[in-house]
mmCIF file of C-alpha atoms in Angstrom:
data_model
loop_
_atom_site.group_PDB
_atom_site.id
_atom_site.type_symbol
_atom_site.label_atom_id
_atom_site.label_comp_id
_atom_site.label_asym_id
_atom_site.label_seq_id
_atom_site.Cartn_x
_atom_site.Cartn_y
_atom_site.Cartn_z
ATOM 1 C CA UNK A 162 64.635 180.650 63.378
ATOM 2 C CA UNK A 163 64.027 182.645 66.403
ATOM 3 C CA UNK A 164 67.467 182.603 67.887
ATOM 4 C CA UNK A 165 67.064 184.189 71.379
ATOM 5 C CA UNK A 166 63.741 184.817 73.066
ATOM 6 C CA UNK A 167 62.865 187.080 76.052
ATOM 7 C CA UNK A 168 59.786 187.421 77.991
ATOM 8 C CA UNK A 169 58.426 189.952 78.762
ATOM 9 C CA UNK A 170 59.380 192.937 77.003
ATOM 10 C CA UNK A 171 57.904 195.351 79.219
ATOM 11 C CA UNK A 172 56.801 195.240 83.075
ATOM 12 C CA UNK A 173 56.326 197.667 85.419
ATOM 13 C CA UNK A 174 56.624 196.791 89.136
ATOM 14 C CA UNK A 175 56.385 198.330 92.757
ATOM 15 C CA UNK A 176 59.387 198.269 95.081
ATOM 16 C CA UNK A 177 59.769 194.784 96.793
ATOM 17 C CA UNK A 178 57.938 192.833 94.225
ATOM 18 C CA UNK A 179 59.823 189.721 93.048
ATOM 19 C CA UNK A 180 59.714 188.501 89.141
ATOM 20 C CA UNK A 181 61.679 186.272 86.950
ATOM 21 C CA UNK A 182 62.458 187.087 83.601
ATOM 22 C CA UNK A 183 62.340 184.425 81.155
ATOM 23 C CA UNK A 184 65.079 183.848 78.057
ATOM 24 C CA UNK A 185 65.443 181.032 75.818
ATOM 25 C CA UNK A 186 67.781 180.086 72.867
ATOM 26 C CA UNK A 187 67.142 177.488 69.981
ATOM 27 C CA UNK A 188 70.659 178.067 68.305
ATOM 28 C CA UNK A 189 72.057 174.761 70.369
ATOM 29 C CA UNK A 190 74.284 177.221 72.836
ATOM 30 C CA UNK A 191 76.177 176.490 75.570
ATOM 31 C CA UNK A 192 76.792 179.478 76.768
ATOM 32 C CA UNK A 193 74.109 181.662 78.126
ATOM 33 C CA UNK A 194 74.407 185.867 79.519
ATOM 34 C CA UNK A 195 72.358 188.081 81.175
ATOM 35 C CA UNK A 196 72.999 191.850 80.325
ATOM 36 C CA UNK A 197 71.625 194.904 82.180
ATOM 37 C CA UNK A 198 71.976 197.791 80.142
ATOM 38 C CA UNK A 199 71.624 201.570 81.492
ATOM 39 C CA UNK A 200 72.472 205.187 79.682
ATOM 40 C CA UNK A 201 76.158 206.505 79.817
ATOM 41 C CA UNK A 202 77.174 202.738 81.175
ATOM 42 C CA UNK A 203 76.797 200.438 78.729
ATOM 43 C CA UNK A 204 76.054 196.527 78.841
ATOM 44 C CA UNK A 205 77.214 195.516 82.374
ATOM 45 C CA UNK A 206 76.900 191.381 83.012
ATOM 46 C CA UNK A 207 75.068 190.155 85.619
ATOM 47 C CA UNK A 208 74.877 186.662 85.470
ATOM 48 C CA UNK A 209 76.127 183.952 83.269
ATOM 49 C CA UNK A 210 76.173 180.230 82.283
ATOM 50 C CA UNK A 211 78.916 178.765 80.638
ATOM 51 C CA UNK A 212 77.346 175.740 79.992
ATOM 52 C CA UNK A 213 73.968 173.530 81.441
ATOM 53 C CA UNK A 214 74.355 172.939 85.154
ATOM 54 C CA UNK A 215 77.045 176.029 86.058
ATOM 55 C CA UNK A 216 76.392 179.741 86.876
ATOM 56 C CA UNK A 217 78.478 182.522 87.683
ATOM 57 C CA UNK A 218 78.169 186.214 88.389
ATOM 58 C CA UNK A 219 79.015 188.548 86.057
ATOM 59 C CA UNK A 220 80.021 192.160 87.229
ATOM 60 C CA UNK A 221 76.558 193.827 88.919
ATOM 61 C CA UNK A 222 75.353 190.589 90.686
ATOM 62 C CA UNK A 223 73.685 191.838 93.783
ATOM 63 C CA UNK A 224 69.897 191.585 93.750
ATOM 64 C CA UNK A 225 69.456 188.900 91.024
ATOM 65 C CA UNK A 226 69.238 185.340 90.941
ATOM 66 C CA UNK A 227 69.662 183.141 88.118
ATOM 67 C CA UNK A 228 68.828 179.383 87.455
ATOM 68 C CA UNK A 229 70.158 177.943 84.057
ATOM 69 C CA UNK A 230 66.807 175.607 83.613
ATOM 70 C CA UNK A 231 68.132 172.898 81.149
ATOM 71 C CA UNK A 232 70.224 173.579 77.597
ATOM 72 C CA UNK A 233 68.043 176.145 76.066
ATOM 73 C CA UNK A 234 66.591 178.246 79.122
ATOM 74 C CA UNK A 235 68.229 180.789 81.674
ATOM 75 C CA UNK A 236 65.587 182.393 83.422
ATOM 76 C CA UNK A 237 66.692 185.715 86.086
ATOM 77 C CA UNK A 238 65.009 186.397 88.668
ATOM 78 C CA UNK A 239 64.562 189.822 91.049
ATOM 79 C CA UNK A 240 63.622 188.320 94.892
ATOM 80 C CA UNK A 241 63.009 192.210 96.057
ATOM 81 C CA UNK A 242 62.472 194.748 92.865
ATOM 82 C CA UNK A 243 64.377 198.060 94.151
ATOM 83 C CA UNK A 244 64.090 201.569 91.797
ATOM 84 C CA UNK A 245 67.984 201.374 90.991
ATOM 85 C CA UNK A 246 67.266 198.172 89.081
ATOM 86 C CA UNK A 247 65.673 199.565 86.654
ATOM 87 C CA UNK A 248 67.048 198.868 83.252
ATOM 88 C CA UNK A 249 66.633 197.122 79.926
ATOM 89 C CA UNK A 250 67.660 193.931 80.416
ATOM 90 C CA UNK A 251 69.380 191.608 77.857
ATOM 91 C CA UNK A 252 69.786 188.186 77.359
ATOM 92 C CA UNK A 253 72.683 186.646 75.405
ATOM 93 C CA UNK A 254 73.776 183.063 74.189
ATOM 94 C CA UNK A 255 77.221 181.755 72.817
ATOM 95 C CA UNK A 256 78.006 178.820 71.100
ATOM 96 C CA UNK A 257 81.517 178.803 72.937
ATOM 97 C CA UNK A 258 83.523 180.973 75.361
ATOM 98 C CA UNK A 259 85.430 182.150 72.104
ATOM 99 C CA UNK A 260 82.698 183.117 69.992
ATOM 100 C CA UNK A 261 80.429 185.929 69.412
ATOM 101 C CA UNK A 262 76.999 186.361 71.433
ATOM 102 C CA UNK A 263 73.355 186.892 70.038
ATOM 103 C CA UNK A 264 70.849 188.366 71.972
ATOM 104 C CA UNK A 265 67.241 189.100 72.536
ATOM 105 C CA UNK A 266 64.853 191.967 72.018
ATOM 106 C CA UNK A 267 65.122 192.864 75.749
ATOM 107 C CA UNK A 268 62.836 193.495 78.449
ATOM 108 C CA UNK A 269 62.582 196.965 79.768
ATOM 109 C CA UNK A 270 61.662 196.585 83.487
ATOM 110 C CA UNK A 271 60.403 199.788 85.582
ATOM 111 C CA UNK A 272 60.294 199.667 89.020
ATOM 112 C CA UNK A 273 58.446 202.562 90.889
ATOM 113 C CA UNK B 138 90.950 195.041 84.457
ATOM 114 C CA UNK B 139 89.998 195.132 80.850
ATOM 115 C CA UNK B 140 88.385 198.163 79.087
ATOM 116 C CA UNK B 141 86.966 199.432 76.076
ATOM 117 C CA UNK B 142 86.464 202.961 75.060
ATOM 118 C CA UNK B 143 84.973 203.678 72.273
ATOM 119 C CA UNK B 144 84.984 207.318 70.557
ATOM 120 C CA UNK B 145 83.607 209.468 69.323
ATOM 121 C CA UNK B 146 80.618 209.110 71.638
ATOM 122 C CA UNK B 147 78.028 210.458 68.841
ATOM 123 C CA UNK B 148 78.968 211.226 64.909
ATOM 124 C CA UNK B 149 76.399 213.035 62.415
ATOM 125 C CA UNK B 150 76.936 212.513 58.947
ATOM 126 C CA UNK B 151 75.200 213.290 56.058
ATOM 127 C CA UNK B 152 74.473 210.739 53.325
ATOM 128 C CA UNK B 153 77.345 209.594 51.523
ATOM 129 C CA UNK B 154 80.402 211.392 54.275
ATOM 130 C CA UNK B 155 82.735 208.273 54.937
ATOM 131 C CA UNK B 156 83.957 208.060 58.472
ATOM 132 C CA UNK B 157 85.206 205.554 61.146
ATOM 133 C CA UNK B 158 84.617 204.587 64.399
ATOM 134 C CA UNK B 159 87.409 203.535 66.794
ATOM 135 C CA UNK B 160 86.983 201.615 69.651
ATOM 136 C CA UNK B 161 90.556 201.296 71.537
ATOM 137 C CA UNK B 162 90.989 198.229 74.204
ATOM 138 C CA UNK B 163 93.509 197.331 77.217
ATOM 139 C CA UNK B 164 93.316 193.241 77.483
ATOM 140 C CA UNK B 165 95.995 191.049 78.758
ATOM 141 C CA UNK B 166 95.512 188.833 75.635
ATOM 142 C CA UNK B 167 92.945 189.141 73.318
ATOM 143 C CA UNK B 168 90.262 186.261 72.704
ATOM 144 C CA UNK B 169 88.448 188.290 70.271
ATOM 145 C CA UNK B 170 86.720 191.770 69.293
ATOM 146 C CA UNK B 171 83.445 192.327 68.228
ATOM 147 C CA UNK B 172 81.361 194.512 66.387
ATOM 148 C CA UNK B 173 77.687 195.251 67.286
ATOM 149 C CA UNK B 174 74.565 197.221 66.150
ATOM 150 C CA UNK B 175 72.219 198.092 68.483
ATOM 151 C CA UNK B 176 68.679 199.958 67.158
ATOM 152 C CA UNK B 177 66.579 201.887 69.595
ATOM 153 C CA UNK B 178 64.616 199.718 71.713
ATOM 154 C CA UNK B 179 66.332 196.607 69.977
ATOM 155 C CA UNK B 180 68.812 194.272 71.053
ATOM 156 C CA UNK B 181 72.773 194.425 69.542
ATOM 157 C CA UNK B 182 72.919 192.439 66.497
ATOM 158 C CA UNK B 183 76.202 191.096 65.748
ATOM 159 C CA UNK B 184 78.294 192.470 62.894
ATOM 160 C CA UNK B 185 81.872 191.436 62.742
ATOM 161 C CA UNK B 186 84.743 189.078 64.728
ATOM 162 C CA UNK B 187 88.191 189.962 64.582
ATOM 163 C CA UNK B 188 91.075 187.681 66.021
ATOM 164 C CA UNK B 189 93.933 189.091 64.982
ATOM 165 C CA UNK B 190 95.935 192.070 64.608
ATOM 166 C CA UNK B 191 95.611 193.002 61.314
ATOM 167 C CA UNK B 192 92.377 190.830 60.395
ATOM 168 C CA UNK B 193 89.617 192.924 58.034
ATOM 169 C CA UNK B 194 85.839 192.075 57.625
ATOM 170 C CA UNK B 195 84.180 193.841 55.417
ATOM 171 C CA UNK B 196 79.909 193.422 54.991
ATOM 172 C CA UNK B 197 78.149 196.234 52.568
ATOM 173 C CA UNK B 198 79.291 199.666 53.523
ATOM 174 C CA UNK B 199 81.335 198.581 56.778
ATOM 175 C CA UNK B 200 84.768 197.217 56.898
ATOM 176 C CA UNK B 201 86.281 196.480 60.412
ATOM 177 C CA UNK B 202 89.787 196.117 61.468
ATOM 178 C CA UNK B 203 91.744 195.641 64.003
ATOM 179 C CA UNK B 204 95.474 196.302 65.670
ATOM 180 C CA UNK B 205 97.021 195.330 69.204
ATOM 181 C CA UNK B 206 95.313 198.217 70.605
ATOM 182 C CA UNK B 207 92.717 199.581 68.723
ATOM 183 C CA UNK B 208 89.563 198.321 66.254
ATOM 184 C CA UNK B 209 88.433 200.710 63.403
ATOM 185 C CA UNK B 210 84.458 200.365 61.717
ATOM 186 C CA UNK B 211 85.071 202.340 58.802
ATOM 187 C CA UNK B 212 81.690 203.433 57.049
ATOM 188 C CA UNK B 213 82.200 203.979 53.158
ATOM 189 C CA UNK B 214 79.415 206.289 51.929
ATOM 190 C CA UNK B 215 76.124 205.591 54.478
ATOM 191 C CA UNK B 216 72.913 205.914 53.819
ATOM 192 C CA UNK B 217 70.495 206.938 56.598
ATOM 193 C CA UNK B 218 69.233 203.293 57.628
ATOM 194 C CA UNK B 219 72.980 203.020 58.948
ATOM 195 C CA UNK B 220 71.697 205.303 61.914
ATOM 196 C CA UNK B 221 72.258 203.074 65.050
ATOM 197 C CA UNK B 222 73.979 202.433 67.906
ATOM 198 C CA UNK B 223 77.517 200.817 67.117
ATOM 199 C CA UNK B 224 79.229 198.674 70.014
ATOM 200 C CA UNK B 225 82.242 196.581 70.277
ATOM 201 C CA UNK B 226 83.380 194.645 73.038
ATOM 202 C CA UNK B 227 85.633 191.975 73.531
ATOM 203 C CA UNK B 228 86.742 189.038 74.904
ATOM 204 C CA UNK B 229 88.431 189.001 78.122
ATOM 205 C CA UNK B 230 92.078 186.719 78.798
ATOM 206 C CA UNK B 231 91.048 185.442 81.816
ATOM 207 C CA UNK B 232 88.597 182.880 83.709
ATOM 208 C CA UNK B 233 85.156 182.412 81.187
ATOM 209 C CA UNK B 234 86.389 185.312 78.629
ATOM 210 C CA UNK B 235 83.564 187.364 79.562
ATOM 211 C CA UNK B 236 82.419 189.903 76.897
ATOM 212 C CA UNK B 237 83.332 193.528 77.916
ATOM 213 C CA UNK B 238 81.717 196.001 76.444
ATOM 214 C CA UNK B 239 82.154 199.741 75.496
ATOM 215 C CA UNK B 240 79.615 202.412 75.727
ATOM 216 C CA UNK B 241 78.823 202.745 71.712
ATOM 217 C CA UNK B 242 79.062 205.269 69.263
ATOM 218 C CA UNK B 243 75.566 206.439 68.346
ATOM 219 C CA UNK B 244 75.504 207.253 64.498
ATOM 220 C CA UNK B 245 73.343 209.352 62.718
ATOM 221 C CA UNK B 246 73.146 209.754 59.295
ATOM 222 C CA UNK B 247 71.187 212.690 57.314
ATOM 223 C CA UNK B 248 69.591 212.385 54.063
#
């Protein structure tokens, strides 16, 4: 059972580049998260899906876009990659808006 | 707006020294706290719900607990693979209940 699933787990990009990063979930979930998660701040929210077909931002939107894909998938995307996002980023399923989250391995994203 | 602080921010211990960790929140109605472990270069791994004032979990050497204001994770005689990150967040009152998280109490524990 792999639960939740991030790729990749490392990249490295220059300023202005554009990626997506890629999560998926094969616990059934609803609910969907992405995390960003920096020293001395903790796990801020960025994005997040309560269920197939709806996204919302979390509390550090600006930058990122998301696209909830279908059930299992909830992919997050940087358009222009600046040096304050760097972070480890997280992503995060629920079965409900009431219940506790799982989440991936992370991908650590550097952007020089 | 909702916050969790969690303290102290880093606790050494050697083997076998029981301690807790308290992680005290301001919601306007709680929807649930949560426990997490977090590894270096892992992601958190849940632990423990609590619901209710008053509500224990207990799993191995942690018990959790929880009041209207504060949650306790009360370590009975660790070993050293209990070295980790501990978080707890929890959910907000209002809109999607977003999780909320504190900034972890990083736990090291000496042979």
């Amino acid at each position: 059972n792999a639960g939740v699933t991030q790729t990749p787990k490392f990249q490295v990009l220059k300023t202005g580049q554009s990626m997506t990063l890629q999560c998926a979930q094969d616990m059934n979930h609803n609910s969907m998260y992405w995390y960003r998660q920096d020293p001395g701040m903790g796990l801020r929210l960025i994005y997040y899906s309560a269920s197939e077909g709806t996204t919302d931002k979390g509390e550090v939107p600006n930058g990122y876009n998301v696209s909830r894909l279908n059930k299992r998938e909830f992919s997050l995307r940087l358009e222009s990659a600046a040096p304050s996002q760097t972070s480890v980023y997280f992503c995060a399923s629920s079965e409900g808006k009431y219940t506790e989250a799982f989440f991936g391995q992370g991908t650590r994203l550097t952007v020089v | 707006e909702d916050q969790v602080t969690q303290s102290p921010e880093a606790l050494r211990l050697q083997e076998g020294e029981s301690s807790s960790l308290n992680c005290s929140y301001t919601v306007s109605g709680l929807r649930g706290l949560f426990w997490y472990r977090q590894d270096p270069g892992k992601g958190p791994e849940f632990l423990f719900t609590l619901y209710s004032a008053g509500e224990e979990k207990e799993k191995e050497r942690l018990k959790a607990t929880l009041t209207k204001k504060e949650s306790f994770l009360h370590i009975t005689a660790p070993k050293p693979e209990d070295s980790a990150t501990y978080l707890c967040a929890v959910r907000e009152n209002t809109g999607f209940q977003k999780l909320v998280f504190g900034t972890g109490t990083r736990l090291l524990v000496s042979p």
